[in-house]
Amino acid sequence: DMPDTTKNVAIGVKSVASNNIAITLQGGSDLPRLEHMKITVDGDETDMYYTQNTKGSIALGSASQSGAGDFAVGSTWQTSDAPLAGTGSERVIVVGVFNDGAEQILADTYL
């Protein structure tokens, strides 16, 4: 089954120092409805939440969860737990979770 609607959110994903992942929010009409993101690296999924006290970073599985409207165009978040092995061939999938309960793949790439 195809989803009823497609969400419009653009992100950039790249590897950065110490085998971490940086995600830059580039915009989109549904960005205000984005609640959080889930990242999967080679099949290992982790929820990524924006936290008010650590803007610009990603708190993995944090109890301080983000909400719709917490994400801003141009902000870059970076993991801190080194999810990449550094081999250059790991599949990274980023899924956006929205305030209406919808989930959508925002990026599917290899780093």
Short mmCIF file of C-alpha atoms in Angstrom, two decimals:
data_model
loop_
_atom_site.label_atom_id
_atom_site.label_comp_id
_atom_site.label_asym_id
_atom_site.label_seq_id
_atom_site.Cartn_x
_atom_site.Cartn_y
_atom_site.Cartn_z
CA ASP A 1 0.00 0.00 0.00
CA MET A 2 1.17 3.49 -0.82
CA PRO A 3 0.92 6.20 1.85
CA ASP A 4 -1.90 8.74 1.52
CA THR A 5 0.50 11.69 1.60
CA THR A 6 4.18 12.32 1.21
CA LYS A 7 5.97 14.55 3.69
CA ASN A 8 8.27 17.28 2.42
CA VAL A 9 11.46 17.52 4.50
CA ALA A 10 14.99 17.79 3.10
CA ILE A 11 18.11 16.78 5.02
CA GLY A 12 21.78 16.27 4.30
CA VAL A 13 23.65 13.35 5.84
CA LYS A 14 27.44 12.95 5.99
CA SER A 15 30.12 11.25 8.04
CA VAL A 16 32.23 13.43 10.30
CA ALA A 17 35.18 12.97 12.65
CA SER A 18 35.40 9.99 14.98
CA ASN A 19 32.92 7.86 12.98
CA ASN A 20 29.94 10.08 13.75
CA ILE A 21 27.05 11.19 11.53
CA ALA A 22 26.01 14.80 10.93
CA ILE A 23 22.48 15.62 9.76
CA THR A 24 21.73 19.09 8.40
CA LEU A 25 18.11 20.22 8.14
CA GLN A 26 17.67 21.91 4.78
CA GLY A 27 13.96 22.77 4.89
CA GLY A 28 10.61 21.60 3.60
CA SER A 29 6.98 22.47 4.20
CA ASP A 30 6.54 19.63 6.72
CA LEU A 31 9.59 20.50 8.85
CA PRO A 32 7.38 22.18 11.53
CA ARG A 33 5.56 18.84 11.95
CA LEU A 34 8.74 16.74 12.38
CA GLU A 35 8.89 15.34 15.94
CA HIS A 36 12.05 13.25 15.81
CA MET A 37 14.20 11.07 13.56
CA LYS A 38 15.25 7.45 13.67
CA ILE A 39 18.59 6.42 12.24
CA THR A 40 19.53 2.93 11.12
CA VAL A 41 23.15 2.01 10.43
CA ASP A 42 23.51 -1.39 8.77
CA GLY A 43 20.28 -2.60 10.38
CA ASP A 44 20.91 -1.20 13.88
CA GLU A 45 18.15 1.37 14.62
CA THR A 46 18.32 4.15 17.21
CA ASP A 47 15.84 6.95 17.89
CA MET A 48 17.39 10.40 17.71
CA TYR A 49 15.78 13.16 19.71
CA TYR A 50 16.54 16.86 19.79
CA THR A 51 16.92 18.13 23.33
CA GLN A 52 16.49 21.74 24.42
CA ASN A 53 19.61 21.76 26.59
CA THR A 54 21.93 20.39 23.90
CA LYS A 55 20.90 22.24 20.75
CA GLY A 56 22.99 21.18 17.82
CA SER A 57 23.56 17.65 19.05
CA ILE A 58 21.65 14.41 19.00
CA ALA A 59 20.74 12.67 22.23
CA LEU A 60 20.24 9.01 21.41
CA GLY A 61 17.18 7.57 23.12
CA SER A 62 16.94 10.62 25.36
CA ALA A 63 14.07 11.00 27.81
CA SER A 64 13.94 14.70 26.85
CA GLN A 65 12.15 14.24 23.58
CA SER A 66 11.76 16.75 20.83
CA GLY A 67 8.41 17.91 19.59
CA ALA A 68 6.93 19.42 16.48
CA GLY A 69 8.41 22.85 15.86
CA ASP A 70 11.75 22.15 17.59
CA PHE A 71 13.65 21.69 14.32
CA ALA A 72 15.09 24.69 12.44
CA VAL A 73 16.31 25.10 8.86
CA GLY A 74 20.10 25.12 8.77
CA SER A 75 20.64 23.37 12.09
CA THR A 76 23.15 20.53 12.06
CA TRP A 77 23.04 17.71 14.56
CA GLN A 78 25.78 15.22 15.18
CA THR A 79 25.85 11.84 16.86
CA SER A 80 28.29 11.37 19.71
CA ASP A 81 28.41 7.59 20.04
CA ALA A 82 30.36 6.78 16.82
CA PRO A 83 27.74 4.62 15.06
CA LEU A 84 29.90 4.22 11.94
CA ALA A 85 32.67 1.64 11.72
CA GLY A 86 34.63 3.83 9.30
CA THR A 87 34.65 1.32 6.45
CA GLY A 88 32.93 3.70 4.02
CA SER A 89 30.28 1.21 3.03
CA GLU A 90 27.67 1.33 5.79
CA ARG A 91 24.04 1.88 4.84
CA VAL A 92 22.47 4.77 6.75
CA ILE A 93 18.70 5.29 6.70
CA VAL A 94 17.11 8.32 8.38
CA VAL A 95 13.35 8.16 9.03
CA GLY A 96 11.34 11.21 10.05
CA VAL A 97 8.52 10.75 12.58
CA PHE A 98 5.79 13.38 12.33
CA ASN A 99 3.17 14.70 14.76
CA ASP A 100 0.37 12.92 12.88
CA GLY A 101 2.03 9.55 13.52
CA ALA A 102 3.37 9.23 9.97
CA GLU A 103 6.90 7.98 9.32
CA GLN A 104 8.86 8.59 6.14
CA ILE A 105 12.37 7.86 4.92
CA LEU A 106 14.22 11.17 4.63
CA ALA A 107 17.59 9.74 3.54
CA ASP A 108 18.93 6.38 2.39
CA THR A 109 22.65 6.53 1.69
CA TYR A 110 26.03 4.86 2.23
CA LEU A 111 28.71 6.47 4.40
#
